PDB file of C-alpha atoms and ligand atoms in Angstrom:
ATOM      1  CA  MET I   7      -9.886 153.221 252.324  1.00 66.00           C
ATOM      2  CA  SER I   8      -9.205 154.598 248.854  1.00 84.00           C
ATOM      3  CA  LYS I   9      -9.202 158.292 248.076  1.00 93.00           C
ATOM      4  CA  ASN I  10     -11.655 160.099 245.854  1.00 96.00           C
ATOM      5  CA  ILE I  11     -10.055 161.231 242.628  1.00 97.00           C
ATOM      6  CA  VAL I  12     -10.239 164.337 240.462  1.00 98.00           C
ATOM      7  CA  ILE I  13      -8.671 164.333 237.010  1.00 98.00           C
ATOM      8  CA  ALA I  14      -8.012 167.520 235.066  1.00 98.00           C
ATOM      9  CA  ASN I  15      -8.482 166.863 231.366  1.00 98.00           C
ATOM     10  CA  TRP I  16      -6.972 169.888 229.665  1.00 98.00           C
ATOM     11  CA  LYS I  17      -7.891 168.477 226.243  1.00 98.00           C
ATOM     12  CA  MET I  18      -6.081 170.440 223.473  1.00 98.00           C
ATOM     13  CA  ASN I  19      -5.394 173.467 225.690  1.00 98.00           C
ATOM     14  CA  PRO I  20      -3.808 175.933 226.280  1.00 97.00           C
ATOM     15  CA  GLU I  21      -2.415 177.387 223.061  1.00 98.00           C
ATOM     16  CA  LYS I  22       1.044 178.275 224.318  1.00 97.00           C
ATOM     17  CA  SER I  23       3.634 176.438 226.340  1.00 94.00           C
ATOM     18  CA  LEU I  24       4.111 179.368 228.712  1.00 94.00           C
ATOM     19  CA  GLN I  25       0.396 179.343 229.520  1.00 96.00           C
ATOM     20  CA  ALA I  26       0.624 175.606 230.199  1.00 96.00           C
ATOM     21  CA  THR I  27       3.534 176.122 232.589  1.00 94.00           C
ATOM     22  CA  LYS I  28       1.618 178.824 234.457  1.00 95.00           C
ATOM     23  CA  LEU I  29      -1.525 176.724 234.686  1.00 96.00           C
ATOM     24  CA  TYR I  30       0.452 173.729 235.871  1.00 95.00           C
ATOM     25  CA  GLN I  31       2.187 175.786 238.557  1.00 93.00           C
ATOM     26  CA  ALA I  32      -1.104 177.246 239.777  1.00 95.00           C
ATOM     27  CA  THR I  33      -2.731 173.796 239.806  1.00 96.00           C
ATOM     28  CA  PHE I  34       0.277 172.382 241.654  1.00 94.00           C
ATOM     29  CA  LYS I  35      -0.097 175.043 244.317  1.00 94.00           C
ATOM     30  CA  LYS I  36      -3.812 174.341 244.745  1.00 94.00           C
ATOM     31  CA  ALA I  37      -3.271 170.589 244.868  1.00 94.00           C
ATOM     32  CA  GLY I  38      -0.900 171.010 247.816  1.00 93.00           C
ATOM     33  CA  LYS I  39      -3.834 171.968 250.048  1.00 93.00           C
ATOM     34  CA  PHE I  40      -5.835 168.809 249.501  1.00 94.00           C
ATOM     35  CA  LYS I  41      -4.338 165.733 251.088  1.00 92.00           C
ATOM     36  CA  LYS I  42      -7.388 163.465 251.145  1.00 93.00           C
ATOM     37  CA  THR I  43      -8.031 163.586 247.407  1.00 96.00           C
ATOM     38  CA  GLU I  44      -6.042 162.000 244.608  1.00 96.00           C
ATOM     39  CA  ILE I  45      -5.378 164.682 241.986  1.00 97.00           C
ATOM     40  CA  VAL I  46      -4.272 164.045 238.429  1.00 97.00           C
ATOM     41  CA  VAL I  47      -3.528 166.550 235.708  1.00 97.00           C
ATOM     42  CA  ALA I  48      -3.649 165.382 232.084  1.00 98.00           C
ATOM     43  CA  PRO I  49      -2.148 168.042 229.804  1.00 97.00           C
ATOM     44  CA  PRO I  50      -1.394 167.555 226.119  1.00 97.00           C
ATOM     45  CA  ASN I  51       1.716 165.302 226.136  1.00 97.00           C
ATOM     46  CA  ILE I  52       3.842 168.050 224.645  1.00 96.00           C
ATOM     47  CA  TYR I  53       3.343 170.122 227.810  1.00 96.00           C
ATOM     48  CA  PHE I  54       4.417 167.488 230.341  1.00 94.00           C
ATOM     49  CA  PRO I  55       6.310 169.405 233.016  1.00 85.00           C
ATOM     50  CA  GLN I  56      10.056 168.743 233.108  1.00 80.00           C
ATOM     51  CA  ASN I  57      10.317 168.647 236.872  1.00 72.00           C
ATOM     52  CA  PHE I  58       7.332 166.424 237.268  1.00 74.00           C
ATOM     53  CA  LYS I  59       8.890 163.540 239.193  1.00 68.00           C
ATOM     54  CA  LYS I  60       9.568 165.716 242.210  1.00 68.00           C
ATOM     55  CA  ASN I  61       5.868 166.218 242.689  1.00 71.00           C
ATOM     56  CA  LYS I  62       4.022 163.953 245.128  1.00 76.00           C
ATOM     57  CA  ASN I  63       0.665 165.619 245.497  1.00 81.00           C
ATOM     58  CA  LEU I  64      -0.250 165.940 241.865  1.00 93.00           C
ATOM     59  CA  LYS I  65      -0.066 162.953 239.567  1.00 95.00           C
ATOM     60  CA  LEU I  66       0.469 163.099 235.852  1.00 96.00           C
ATOM     61  CA  GLY I  67      -2.076 161.740 233.383  1.00 97.00           C
ATOM     62  CA  ALA I  68      -2.296 161.296 229.626  1.00 98.00           C
ATOM     63  CA  GLN I  69      -5.379 161.803 227.480  1.00 98.00           C
ATOM     64  CA  ASP I  70      -4.773 158.670 225.397  1.00 98.00           C
ATOM     65  CA  ALA I  71      -2.121 156.006 224.752  1.00 98.00           C
ATOM     66  CA  PHE I  72      -1.525 153.653 221.848  1.00 98.00           C
ATOM     67  CA  PHE I  73      -1.533 149.868 222.376  1.00 97.00           C
ATOM     68  CA  GLY I  74       1.872 149.158 220.799  1.00 94.00           C
ATOM     69  CA  VAL I  75       5.109 149.499 222.756  1.00 95.00           C
ATOM     70  CA  THR I  76       7.580 150.844 220.166  1.00 95.00           C
ATOM     71  CA  GLY I  77       7.890 150.581 216.400  1.00 95.00           C
ATOM     72  CA  SER I  78       6.194 151.597 213.189  1.00 96.00           C
ATOM     73  CA  SER I  79       3.188 153.546 214.429  1.00 97.00           C
ATOM     74  CA  THR I  80       3.540 157.074 213.099  1.00 97.00           C
ATOM     75  CA  GLY I  81       2.100 159.735 215.332  1.00 97.00           C
ATOM     76  CA  GLU I  82       1.352 157.437 218.251  1.00 98.00           C
ATOM     77  CA  VAL I  83       2.692 157.421 221.801  1.00 98.00           C
ATOM     78  CA  SER I  84       2.789 154.217 223.842  1.00 98.00           C
ATOM     79  CA  SER I  85       1.866 153.563 227.460  1.00 98.00           C
ATOM     80  CA  LEU I  86       5.455 152.592 228.184  1.00 97.00           C
ATOM     81  CA  MET I  87       6.764 155.907 226.839  1.00 97.00           C
ATOM     82  CA  LEU I  88       4.286 157.772 229.006  1.00 97.00           C
ATOM     83  CA  LYS I  89       5.159 155.690 232.034  1.00 96.00           C
ATOM     84  CA  ASN I  90       8.826 156.467 231.518  1.00 95.00           C
ATOM     85  CA  LEU I  91       7.952 160.175 231.743  1.00 94.00           C
ATOM     86  CA  GLY I  92       6.167 159.702 235.061  1.00 93.00           C
ATOM     87  CA  VAL I  93       2.571 159.264 233.852  1.00 96.00           C
ATOM     88  CA  THR I  94       0.445 157.143 236.196  1.00 96.00           C
ATOM     89  CA  HIS I  95      -3.093 157.569 234.765  1.00 98.00           C
ATOM     90  CA  VAL I  96      -4.350 157.302 231.183  1.00 98.00           C
ATOM     91  CA  ILE I  97      -7.758 158.473 229.963  1.00 98.00           C
ATOM     92  CA  LEU I  98      -9.141 156.070 227.354  1.00 98.00           C
ATOM     93  CA  GLY I  99     -12.180 156.115 225.119  1.00 98.00           C
ATOM     94  CA  HIS I 100     -13.058 159.756 225.690  1.00 98.00           C
ATOM     95  CA  SER I 101     -16.144 160.663 223.663  1.00 98.00           C
ATOM     96  CA  GLU I 102     -14.141 163.226 221.691  1.00 98.00           C
ATOM     97  CA  ARG I 103     -11.841 160.420 220.528  1.00 98.00           C
ATOM     98  CA  ARG I 104     -14.757 158.073 219.883  1.00 97.00           C
ATOM     99  CA  ALA I 105     -16.271 160.838 217.719  1.00 97.00           C
ATOM    100  CA  LEU I 106     -13.111 160.719 215.589  1.00 97.00           C
ATOM    101  CA  GLY I 107     -13.715 157.046 214.912  1.00 97.00           C
ATOM    102  CA  GLU I 108     -12.136 155.241 217.844  1.00 97.00           C
ATOM    103  CA  GLY I 109     -14.177 152.104 218.463  1.00 97.00           C
ATOM    104  CA  ASN I 110     -14.702 149.697 221.352  1.00 97.00           C
ATOM    105  CA  ASP I 111     -12.148 147.160 220.026  1.00 97.00           C
ATOM    106  CA  LEU I 112      -9.342 149.675 219.823  1.00 98.00           C
ATOM    107  CA  ILE I 113     -10.183 151.025 223.271  1.00 98.00           C
ATOM    108  CA  SER I 114     -10.080 147.519 224.713  1.00 98.00           C
ATOM    109  CA  LYS I 115      -6.589 146.939 223.254  1.00 98.00           C
ATOM    110  CA  LYS I 116      -5.387 150.250 224.672  1.00 98.00           C
ATOM    111  CA  LEU I 117      -6.812 149.326 228.059  1.00 98.00           C
ATOM    112  CA  THR I 118      -4.865 146.072 228.046  1.00 98.00           C
ATOM    113  CA  ALA I 119      -1.663 147.967 227.214  1.00 98.00           C
ATOM    114  CA  VAL I 120      -2.145 150.482 230.024  1.00 98.00           C
ATOM    115  CA  LEU I 121      -2.787 147.691 232.541  1.00 98.00           C
ATOM    116  CA  LYS I 122       0.322 145.857 231.323  1.00 98.00           C
ATOM    117  CA  GLU I 123       2.394 148.868 232.330  1.00 98.00           C
ATOM    118  CA  SER I 124       0.726 148.870 235.767  1.00 98.00           C
ATOM    119  CA  MET I 125      -0.826 152.266 235.170  1.00 98.00           C
ATOM    120  CA  THR I 126      -4.383 153.292 235.982  1.00 98.00           C
ATOM    121  CA  PRO I 127      -6.787 153.448 233.034  1.00 98.00           C
ATOM    122  CA  ILE I 128      -9.710 155.848 233.168  1.00 98.00           C
ATOM    123  CA  LEU I 129     -12.281 154.234 230.901  1.00 98.00           C
ATOM    124  CA  CYS I 130     -14.770 156.789 229.573  1.00 98.00           C
ATOM    125  CA  ILE I 131     -18.255 155.668 228.675  1.00 98.00           C
ATOM    126  CA  GLY I 132     -21.364 157.683 227.962  1.00 97.00           C
ATOM    127  CA  GLU I 133     -24.361 157.979 225.668  1.00 96.00           C
ATOM    128  CA  ARG I 134     -24.592 160.707 223.042  1.00 94.00           C
ATOM    129  CA  GLU I 135     -28.271 161.235 223.687  1.00 93.00           C
ATOM    130  CA  ARG I 136     -31.187 159.658 225.499  1.00 92.00           C
ATOM    131  CA  ASP I 137     -33.987 157.969 223.623  1.00 93.00           C
ATOM    132  CA  PRO I 138     -37.435 157.369 225.143  1.00 93.00           C
ATOM    133  CA  GLY I 139     -37.057 153.585 224.669  1.00 92.00           C
ATOM    134  CA  ALA I 140     -33.834 153.662 226.757  1.00 90.00           C
ATOM    135  CA  GLN I 141     -31.718 152.030 224.057  1.00 95.00           C
ATOM    136  CA  TYR I 142     -28.871 154.108 225.423  1.00 96.00           C
ATOM    137  CA  LEU I 143     -28.632 151.643 228.296  1.00 97.00           C
ATOM    138  CA  THR I 144     -27.841 148.857 225.821  1.00 97.00           C
ATOM    139  CA  PHE I 145     -25.230 151.138 224.279  1.00 97.00           C
ATOM    140  CA  LEU I 146     -23.598 151.648 227.684  1.00 98.00           C
ATOM    141  CA  ILE I 147     -23.649 147.914 228.419  1.00 98.00           C
ATOM    142  CA  GLU I 148     -21.803 147.342 225.137  1.00 98.00           C
ATOM    143  CA  GLN I 149     -19.200 149.963 225.962  1.00 98.00           C
ATOM    144  CA  LEU I 150     -18.644 148.372 229.366  1.00 98.00           C
ATOM    145  CA  LYS I 151     -18.606 144.756 228.218  1.00 98.00           C
ATOM    146  CA  SER I 152     -16.293 145.297 225.274  1.00 98.00           C
ATOM    147  CA  ALA I 153     -13.692 146.971 227.469  1.00 98.00           C
ATOM    148  CA  LEU I 154     -14.070 144.948 230.647  1.00 98.00           C
ATOM    149  CA  SER I 155     -14.659 141.366 229.539  1.00 97.00           C
ATOM    150  CA  ASN I 156     -11.968 138.818 230.397  1.00 97.00           C
ATOM    151  CA  ARG I 157     -10.108 140.999 232.849  1.00 98.00           C
ATOM    152  CA  SER I 158      -8.600 139.672 236.068  1.00 98.00           C
ATOM    153  CA  LYS I 159     -10.141 140.756 239.351  1.00 96.00           C
ATOM    154  CA  LYS I 160      -6.904 142.560 240.143  1.00 96.00           C
ATOM    155  CA  ASP I 161      -7.130 144.567 236.937  1.00 98.00           C
ATOM    156  CA  MET I 162     -10.763 145.353 237.659  1.00 98.00           C
ATOM    157  CA  GLY I 163      -9.592 146.827 240.953  1.00 97.00           C
ATOM    158  CA  THR I 164      -7.311 149.195 239.039  1.00 97.00           C
ATOM    159  CA  ILE I 165      -9.666 150.446 236.331  1.00 98.00           C
ATOM    160  CA  ILE I 166     -11.653 153.614 236.977  1.00 98.00           C
ATOM    161  CA  ILE I 167     -14.861 154.200 235.043  1.00 98.00           C
ATOM    162  CA  ALA I 168     -15.677 157.751 234.021  1.00 98.00           C
ATOM    163  CA  TYR I 169     -19.348 158.086 233.194  1.00 98.00           C
ATOM    164  CA  GLU I 170     -19.622 161.069 230.865  1.00 98.00           C
ATOM    165  CA  PRO I 171     -22.954 161.569 229.134  1.00 96.00           C
ATOM    166  CA  VAL I 172     -21.901 163.317 225.931  1.00 93.00           C
ATOM    167  CA  TRP I 173     -24.889 165.678 226.026  1.00 94.00           C
ATOM    168  CA  ALA I 174     -23.617 167.135 229.309  1.00 93.00           C
ATOM    169  CA  ILE I 175     -20.021 167.786 228.240  1.00 93.00           C
ATOM    170  CA  GLY I 176     -18.525 171.237 227.664  1.00 92.00           C
ATOM    171  CA  LYS I 177     -21.455 173.288 228.928  1.00 93.00           C
ATOM    172  CA  THR I 178     -22.013 174.992 232.270  1.00 92.00           C
ATOM    173  CA  ALA I 179     -22.955 173.696 235.719  1.00 92.00           C
ATOM    174  CA  VAL I 180     -26.712 174.063 235.095  1.00 91.00           C
ATOM    175  CA  ASP I 181     -26.454 171.714 232.103  1.00 90.00           C
ATOM    176  CA  ALA I 182     -24.671 168.955 234.033  1.00 89.00           C
ATOM    177  CA  MET I 183     -26.529 165.793 234.849  1.00 94.00           C
ATOM    178  CA  ASP I 184     -28.932 165.935 237.771  1.00 95.00           C
ATOM    179  CA  ALA I 185     -27.220 164.406 240.817  1.00 97.00           C
ATOM    180  CA  HIS I 186     -30.062 161.993 241.587  1.00 97.00           C
ATOM    181  CA  LYS I 187     -30.147 160.787 237.995  1.00 96.00           C
ATOM    182  CA  LEU I 188     -26.406 160.304 238.254  1.00 97.00           C
ATOM    183  CA  HIS I 189     -26.971 158.097 241.279  1.00 98.00           C
ATOM    184  CA  VAL I 190     -29.298 155.924 239.195  1.00 97.00           C
ATOM    185  CA  MET I 191     -26.569 155.624 236.569  1.00 97.00           C
ATOM    186  CA  THR I 192     -23.872 154.625 239.039  1.00 97.00           C
ATOM    187  CA  ILE I 193     -26.185 151.908 240.346  1.00 97.00           C
ATOM    188  CA  PHE I 194     -26.809 150.789 236.769  1.00 98.00           C
ATOM    189  CA  ILE I 195     -23.070 150.586 236.012  1.00 98.00           C
ATOM    190  CA  GLN I 196     -22.458 148.690 239.230  1.00 97.00           C
ATOM    191  CA  LYS I 197     -25.220 146.258 238.293  1.00 98.00           C
ATOM    192  CA  VAL I 198     -23.618 145.558 234.921  1.00 98.00           C
ATOM    193  CA  ILE I 199     -20.266 144.925 236.604  1.00 98.00           C
ATOM    194  CA  THR I 200     -21.881 142.783 239.279  1.00 98.00           C
ATOM    195  CA  GLY I 201     -23.286 140.645 236.470  1.00 98.00           C
ATOM    196  CA  MET I 202     -19.780 140.241 235.056  1.00 98.00           C
ATOM    197  CA  TYR I 203     -17.609 139.916 238.165  1.00 98.00           C
ATOM    198  CA  GLY I 204     -19.819 139.740 241.242  1.00 98.00           C
ATOM    199  CA  ARG I 205     -20.810 142.191 243.897  1.00 97.00           C
ATOM    200  CA  GLU I 206     -17.468 142.577 245.632  1.00 97.00           C
ATOM    201  CA  VAL I 207     -15.585 143.671 242.504  1.00 97.00           C
ATOM    202  CA  ALA I 208     -18.398 146.030 241.507  1.00 97.00           C
ATOM    203  CA  ALA I 209     -18.596 147.637 244.932  1.00 96.00           C
ATOM    204  CA  ALA I 210     -14.834 148.240 245.032  1.00 95.00           C
ATOM    205  CA  MET I 211     -14.727 149.854 241.622  1.00 96.00           C
ATOM    206  CA  LYS I 212     -14.371 153.616 241.345  1.00 97.00           C
ATOM    207  CA  ILE I 213     -16.976 155.330 239.193  1.00 98.00           C
ATOM    208  CA  ILE I 214     -16.430 159.008 238.528  1.00 98.00           C
ATOM    209  CA  TYR I 215     -18.495 161.561 236.632  1.00 98.00           C
ATOM    210  CA  GLY I 216     -17.603 164.022 233.886  1.00 97.00           C
ATOM    211  CA  GLY I 217     -19.720 166.599 232.088  1.00 97.00           C
ATOM    212  CA  SER I 218     -19.813 170.291 233.070  1.00 95.00           C
ATOM    213  CA  VAL I 219     -18.497 169.830 236.578  1.00 97.00           C
ATOM    214  CA  GLU I 220     -17.723 173.244 238.052  1.00 97.00           C
ATOM    215  CA  GLY I 221     -17.116 174.652 241.516  1.00 96.00           C
ATOM    216  CA  SER I 222     -20.822 175.327 242.023  1.00 96.00           C
ATOM    217  CA  ASN I 223     -22.185 171.822 241.339  1.00 97.00           C
ATOM    218  CA  ALA I 224     -19.311 169.580 242.450  1.00 97.00           C
ATOM    219  CA  PHE I 225     -20.458 169.081 246.042  1.00 96.00           C
ATOM    220  CA  ASN I 226     -24.020 168.168 245.100  1.00 96.00           C
ATOM    221  CA  LEU I 227     -22.928 165.811 242.325  1.00 97.00           C
ATOM    222  CA  LEU I 228     -20.504 164.044 244.605  1.00 96.00           C
ATOM    223  CA  HIS I 229     -22.804 163.898 247.576  1.00 94.00           C
ATOM    224  CA  ASN I 230     -25.985 162.816 245.850  1.00 96.00           C
ATOM    225  CA  GLY I 231     -24.533 161.181 242.756  1.00 97.00           C
ATOM    226  CA  ASN I 232     -22.704 158.336 244.505  1.00 94.00           C
ATOM    227  CA  VAL I 233     -19.477 158.909 242.584  1.00 97.00           C
ATOM    228  CA  SER I 234     -15.851 158.715 243.710  1.00 97.00           C
ATOM    229  CA  GLY I 235     -14.711 161.856 241.939  1.00 98.00           C
ATOM    230  CA  PHE I 236     -14.684 163.713 238.648  1.00 98.00           C
ATOM    231  CA  LEU I 237     -13.142 164.028 235.236  1.00 98.00           C
ATOM    232  CA  VAL I 238     -13.040 167.780 234.725  1.00 98.00           C
ATOM    233  CA  GLY I 239     -12.674 169.500 231.363  1.00 98.00           C
ATOM    234  CA  HIS I 240     -13.071 173.263 230.948  1.00 97.00           C
ATOM    235  CA  ALA I 241     -13.099 174.035 234.672  1.00 98.00           C
ATOM    236  CA  SER I 242      -9.599 172.543 234.997  1.00 98.00           C
ATOM    237  CA  LEU I 243      -8.221 175.341 232.803  1.00 98.00           C
ATOM    238  CA  ASP I 244      -8.831 177.812 235.611  1.00 98.00           C
ATOM    239  CA  ALA I 245      -6.850 176.898 238.736  1.00 98.00           C
ATOM    240  CA  GLU I 246      -9.244 178.832 241.024  1.00 98.00           C
ATOM    241  CA  GLU I 247     -12.298 177.017 239.706  1.00 98.00           C
ATOM    242  CA  PHE I 248     -10.461 173.704 239.801  1.00 98.00           C
ATOM    243  CA  GLY I 249      -9.506 174.432 243.409  1.00 98.00           C
ATOM    244  CA  GLU I 250     -13.193 174.888 244.264  1.00 97.00           C
ATOM    245  CA  ILE I 251     -13.951 171.460 242.836  1.00 98.00           C
ATOM    246  CA  LEU I 252     -11.092 169.952 244.849  1.00 98.00           C
ATOM    247  CA  SER I 253     -12.380 171.618 247.977  1.00 97.00           C
ATOM    248  CA  ALA I 254     -15.876 170.150 247.416  1.00 97.00           C
ATOM    249  CA  VAL I 255     -14.423 166.672 246.916  1.00 97.00           C
ATOM    250  CA  GLU I 256     -12.182 166.940 249.950  1.00 94.00           C
ATOM    251  CA  GLN I 257     -15.265 167.449 252.127  1.00 88.00           C
ATOM    252  CA  LYS I 258     -16.823 164.129 251.232  1.00 68.00           C
ATOM    253  CA  LYS I 259     -15.895 160.903 252.953  1.00 62.00           C
ATOM    254  CA  ASN I 260     -14.050 158.418 250.804  1.00 57.00           C
ATOM    255  CA  LYS I 261     -15.519 155.085 249.869  1.00 55.00           C
TER     256      LYS I 261
HETATM  257  P1  LIG Q 329     -16.273 169.422 230.631  1.00 81.42           P
HETATM  258  O1  LIG Q 329     -15.490 168.198 229.952  1.00 81.42           O
HETATM  259  O2  LIG Q 329     -15.940 169.400 232.092  1.00 81.42           O
HETATM  260  O3  LIG Q 329     -15.769 170.634 229.923  1.00 81.42           O
HETATM  261  O4  LIG Q 329     -17.729 169.170 230.392  1.00 81.42           O
HETATM  262  C1  LIG Q 329     -15.438 166.963 230.570  1.00 81.42           C
HETATM  263  C2  LIG Q 329     -14.762 165.971 229.674  1.00 81.42           C
HETATM  264  O5  LIG Q 329     -14.961 166.027 228.448  1.00 81.42           O
HETATM  265  O6  LIG Q 329     -13.989 165.124 230.149  1.00 81.42           O
END
């Protein structure tokens, strides 16, 4: 039985290294209480904690990784470099990176590189807005197919899909997606994957949700949304609030 997972995406926060150390320590302390949930913290790379390898309960994530290994790629950081620092999970294709021009092809290459290093990719997908003709479903199918085509079944078992409707990101709990609508979306994603790889692969795949998850809505989203965890943005910058999310996830049976 695999554990539910909660990933803290700190994005480009906090401003100062000392604040990052304090937040990491507080998150570390919280994480120690929750044994049934896989917990990952993804700070800006520059704030990776020095003593990280000693930590079993909290895994280290990155918010992106380049597809090359080493060489002439100014400003980039490779999956291998991250792995060597103890990173186990890499967020890819976040909508905030897509908004800067990152396209499906680049994301697919990055996904291949992360898998090659035997790390866990968190593939973010999500529509910017919903149109009455439901074209956004076609958009989601494209995001899924471009990243997931021609993968081995083993790799499919490693990849985690983070469904993050862009319109629900960075707001408050009341603006998050309705849990029952989320359930419809997880079924939709599973259907697309069933079409590509069959029912068994689709059923085993972890689908998580991101978009204004807070302590107050986490239990309902998890319980009624049919997800295996969360990608948490702003609420992960407050260890108390993050702890409430972890506590809600810990209460739900794993898949
Ligand atoms: P949010 O961010 O929790 O602040 O909505 C989620 C995300 O962008 O991953």
